[in-house]
Structure formats: C-alpha cells, structure tokens
Tab-separated table of N, CA, C and O in Angstrom:
chain	number	residue	atom	x	y	z
Z	1	MET	N	-101.955	-10.398	33.200
Z	1	MET	CA	-100.741	-10.027	33.040
Z	1	MET	C	-100.502	-8.530	33.276
Z	1	MET	O	-100.944	-7.681	32.559
Z	2	SER	N	-99.571	-8.209	34.219
Z	2	SER	CA	-99.442	-6.832	34.443
Z	2	SER	C	-98.690	-5.982	33.662
Z	2	SER	O	-97.970	-6.684	32.682
Z	3	ALA	N	-98.482	-4.787	33.558
Z	3	ALA	CA	-97.904	-3.955	32.604
Z	3	ALA	C	-96.396	-4.123	32.765
Z	3	ALA	O	-95.755	-4.177	31.810
Z	4	PHE	N	-96.064	-4.375	34.018
Z	4	PHE	CA	-94.598	-4.569	34.340
Z	4	PHE	C	-94.072	-5.986	33.876
Z	4	PHE	O	-92.895	-6.035	33.208
Z	5	ALA	N	-94.861	-7.234	34.004
Z	5	ALA	CA	-94.521	-8.194	33.324
Z	5	ALA	C	-94.595	-8.141	31.811
Z	5	ALA	O	-93.617	-8.752	31.319
Z	6	THR	N	-95.383	-7.634	31.235
Z	6	THR	CA	-95.479	-7.255	29.699
Z	6	THR	C	-93.965	-6.517	29.314
Z	6	THR	O	-93.396	-7.022	28.323
Z	7	PHE	N	-93.824	-5.563	29.986
Z	7	PHE	CA	-92.455	-4.674	29.753
Z	7	PHE	C	-91.130	-5.671	29.867
Z	7	PHE	O	-90.353	-5.434	29.171
Z	8	ARG	N	-91.161	-6.318	30.960
Z	8	ARG	CA	-90.094	-7.153	31.349
Z	8	ARG	C	-89.993	-8.174	30.246
Z	8	ARG	O	-88.804	-8.500	29.749
Z	9	SER	N	-90.997	-8.958	29.760
Z	9	SER	CA	-91.072	-9.832	28.454
Z	9	SER	C	-90.603	-9.168	27.375
Z	9	SER	O	-89.590	-9.771	26.613
Z	10	LEU	N	-90.954	-8.069	27.006
Z	10	LEU	CA	-90.484	-7.381	25.914
Z	10	LEU	C	-88.963	-6.984	25.951
Z	10	LEU	O	-88.351	-7.056	24.872
Z	11	ALA	N	-88.522	-6.529	27.133
Z	11	ALA	CA	-87.112	-6.190	27.181
Z	11	ALA	C	-86.392	-7.480	27.004
Z	11	ALA	O	-85.196	-7.450	26.550
Z	12	PHE	N	-86.749	-8.721	27.614
Z	12	PHE	CA	-86.001	-9.869	27.757
Z	12	PHE	C	-85.789	-10.293	26.181
Z	12	PHE	O	-84.901	-10.725	25.693
Z	13	LEU	N	-87.040	-10.102	25.397
Z	13	LEU	CA	-86.946	-10.525	24.097
Z	13	LEU	C	-86.155	-9.719	23.148
Z	13	LEU	O	-85.452	-10.158	22.309
Z	14	SER	N	-86.214	-8.462	23.478
Z	14	SER	CA	-85.147	-7.567	22.583
Z	14	SER	C	-83.814	-7.827	22.899
Z	14	SER	O	-83.059	-7.858	22.090
Z	15	VAL	N	-83.336	-8.244	24.331
Z	15	VAL	CA	-82.040	-8.327	24.626
Z	15	VAL	C	-81.520	-9.839	23.783
Z	15	VAL	O	-80.579	-9.872	23.233
Z	16	ILE	N	-82.456	-10.659	23.783
Z	16	ILE	CA	-82.244	-12.030	22.982
Z	16	ILE	C	-81.994	-11.829	21.585
Z	16	ILE	O	-81.205	-12.305	21.022
Z	17	THR	N	-82.952	-10.870	21.174
Z	17	THR	CA	-82.969	-10.748	19.551
Z	17	THR	C	-81.458	-9.914	19.287
Z	17	THR	O	-81.159	-10.294	18.331
Z	18	CYS	N	-81.245	-8.868	20.123
Z	18	CYS	CA	-80.090	-8.117	19.856
Z	18	CYS	C	-78.773	-9.168	19.821
Z	18	CYS	O	-77.921	-9.016	18.985
Z	19	GLY	N	-78.896	-10.007	20.804
Z	19	GLY	CA	-77.833	-10.937	20.961
Z	19	GLY	C	-77.466	-11.883	19.718
Z	19	GLY	O	-76.388	-12.221	19.061
Z	20	LEU	N	-78.822	-12.268	19.147
Z	20	LEU	CA	-78.793	-13.104	18.058
Z	20	LEU	C	-78.345	-12.472	16.756
Z	20	LEU	O	-77.352	-13.130	16.020
Z	21	VAL	N	-78.598	-11.312	16.698
Z	21	VAL	CA	-78.473	-10.495	15.374
Z	21	VAL	C	-76.881	-10.002	15.496
Z	21	VAL	O	-76.101	-10.235	14.475
Z	22	THR	N	-76.308	-9.839	16.778
Z	22	THR	CA	-75.038	-9.569	16.801
Z	22	THR	C	-74.186	-10.698	16.492
Z	22	THR	O	-73.140	-10.617	15.748
Z	23	ALA	N	-74.639	-11.974	17.073
Z	23	ALA	CA	-73.699	-13.209	16.853
Z	23	ALA	C	-73.842	-13.521	15.141
Z	23	ALA	O	-72.826	-13.990	14.777
Z	24	ALA	N	-74.919	-13.325	14.688
Z	24	ALA	CA	-74.980	-13.620	13.248
Z	24	ALA	C	-74.238	-12.711	12.527
Z	24	ALA	O	-73.319	-13.249	11.441
Z	25	TRP	N	-74.103	-11.429	12.634
Z	25	TRP	CA	-73.406	-10.372	11.999
Z	25	TRP	C	-71.837	-10.793	12.021
Z	25	TRP	O	-71.166	-10.710	11.303
Z	26	ASP	N	-71.387	-11.150	13.536
Z	26	ASP	CA	-70.038	-11.334	13.736
Z	26	ASP	C	-69.543	-12.526	12.979
Z	26	ASP	O	-68.304	-12.641	12.442
Z	27	GLY	N	-70.647	-13.474	12.813
Z	27	GLY	CA	-70.224	-14.752	12.176
Z	27	GLY	C	-69.981	-14.425	10.610
Z	27	GLY	O	-69.147	-14.981	9.991
Z	28	VAL	N	-70.936	-13.514	10.139
Z	28	VAL	CA	-70.828	-13.416	8.696
Z	28	VAL	C	-69.544	-12.500	8.236
Z	28	VAL	O	-68.886	-12.893	7.280
Z	29	ARG	N	-69.206	-11.688	9.271
Z	29	ARG	CA	-68.056	-10.737	9.066
Z	29	ARG	C	-66.908	-11.741	9.175
Z	29	ARG	O	-65.777	-11.259	8.427
Z	30	ARG	N	-66.599	-12.808	9.907
Z	30	ARG	CA	-65.400	-13.537	9.918
Z	30	ARG	C	-65.209	-14.642	8.758
Z	30	ARG	O	-64.261	-15.289	8.695
Z	31	MET	N	-66.385	-14.575	8.021
Z	31	MET	CA	-66.319	-15.785	7.034
Z	31	MET	C	-65.159	-15.317	5.865
Z	31	MET	O	-64.934	-14.151	5.528
Z	32	PRO	N	-64.434	-16.263	5.428
Z	32	PRO	CA	-63.327	-16.016	4.488
Z	32	PRO	C	-63.870	-15.227	3.228
Z	32	PRO	O	-62.920	-14.616	2.488
Z	33	TRP	N	-64.837	-15.704	2.751
Z	33	TRP	CA	-65.337	-15.188	1.326
Z	33	TRP	C	-65.725	-13.721	1.427
Z	33	TRP	O	-65.770	-12.929	0.434
Z	34	VAL	N	-65.993	-13.257	2.673
Z	34	VAL	CA	-66.350	-11.690	2.865
Z	34	VAL	C	-64.974	-10.912	2.539
Z	34	VAL	O	-64.963	-9.850	1.977
Z	35	HIS	N	-63.749	-11.430	2.928
Z	35	HIS	CA	-62.663	-10.602	2.843
Z	35	HIS	C	-61.811	-11.100	1.570
Z	35	HIS	O	-60.680	-10.793	1.425
Z	36	ASP	N	-62.523	-12.019	0.731
Z	36	ASP	CA	-61.645	-12.370	-0.641
Z	36	ASP	C	-61.589	-11.241	-1.290
Z	36	ASP	O	-62.849	-11.172	-1.992
Z	37	ARG	N	-60.605	-10.516	-1.686
Z	37	ARG	CA	-60.616	-9.555	-2.707
Z	37	ARG	C	-60.054	-9.953	-4.066
Z	37	ARG	O	-60.229	-9.255	-5.045
Z	38	ASP	N	-59.461	-11.166	-4.165
Z	38	ASP	CA	-58.849	-11.688	-5.288
Z	38	ASP	C	-59.796	-12.552	-5.789
Z	38	ASP	O	-59.734	-13.856	-5.519
Z	39	ARG	N	-60.898	-12.371	-6.669
Z	39	ARG	CA	-61.622	-13.449	-7.182
Z	39	ARG	C	-61.410	-13.897	-8.501
Z	39	ARG	O	-62.167	-14.452	-9.198
Z	40	GLY	N	-60.079	-13.311	-8.916
Z	40	GLY	CA	-59.783	-13.880	-10.301
Z	40	GLY	C	-59.927	-12.783	-11.326
Z	40	GLY	O	-60.308	-11.871	-10.843
Z	41	ASP	N	-59.691	-13.140	-12.500
Z	41	ASP	CA	-59.713	-12.238	-13.576
Z	41	ASP	C	-61.345	-11.883	-14.088
Z	41	ASP	O	-61.969	-12.948	-14.097
Z	42	VAL	N	-61.631	-10.811	-14.480
Z	42	VAL	CA	-62.913	-10.536	-14.687
Z	42	VAL	C	-62.886	-10.262	-16.437
Z	42	VAL	O	-62.036	-9.553	-16.881
Z	43	VAL	N	-63.651	-11.013	-17.013
Z	43	VAL	CA	-63.872	-10.774	-18.565
Z	43	VAL	C	-65.065	-10.198	-18.896
Z	43	VAL	O	-66.084	-10.519	-18.547
Z	44	TRP	N	-64.781	-8.999	-19.466
Z	44	TRP	CA	-65.928	-8.151	-20.133
Z	44	TRP	C	-66.063	-8.629	-21.618
Z	44	TRP	O	-65.379	-8.646	-22.210
Z	45	VAL	N	-67.441	-8.786	-21.745
Z	45	VAL	CA	-68.034	-9.290	-22.961
Z	45	VAL	C	-68.690	-8.029	-23.731
Z	45	VAL	O	-69.733	-7.559	-23.128
Z	46	ASP	N	-68.193	-7.632	-24.750
Z	46	ASP	CA	-68.648	-6.500	-25.251
Z	46	ASP	C	-69.918	-6.763	-26.237
Z	46	ASP	O	-69.836	-7.691	-27.266
Z	47	THR	N	-71.225	-6.584	-25.764
Z	47	THR	CA	-72.283	-6.950	-26.514
Z	47	THR	C	-72.903	-5.995	-27.288
Z	47	THR	O	-74.015	-6.133	-27.999
Z	48	SER	N	-72.462	-4.797	-27.424
Z	48	SER	CA	-72.781	-3.769	-28.164
Z	48	SER	C	-72.593	-3.942	-29.772
Z	48	SER	O	-71.633	-4.644	-30.104
Z	49	PRO	N	-73.641	-3.691	-30.537
Z	49	PRO	CA	-73.458	-3.886	-31.990
Z	49	PRO	C	-72.269	-2.881	-32.815
Z	49	PRO	O	-72.207	-1.825	-32.091
Z	50	ARG	N	-71.583	-3.449	-33.441
Z	50	ARG	CA	-70.322	-2.665	-34.168
Z	50	ARG	C	-70.910	-1.856	-35.428
Z	50	ARG	O	-71.421	-2.064	-36.121
C-alpha cells in the first residue's frame, strides 16, 4: 500500500467520522428534553442537624 493510498484512506475515514459526529450532535441538540427548561418544582431537603 502506497503512502498516497494510506493518506487517502485516513482522509476518507476522517470525513466519515466527522459526518457521523456532526449528525449525532445535531440529533441530540434537536431532542425536546434538551430544551425543556420547566422540569417542575425542585424540593430541597434540609439534611443538616439542627
């Protein structure tokens, strides 16, 4: 395998990997639970001794 073929394979692999990462990141950003700001009331429980 020549150096050019190795470089071409690595470049192709990096393009595919970047595309998959970008697609996954875009999919996660569009999920509704990422943008859910109102998750209900927060109840704080005081566990400190009195």
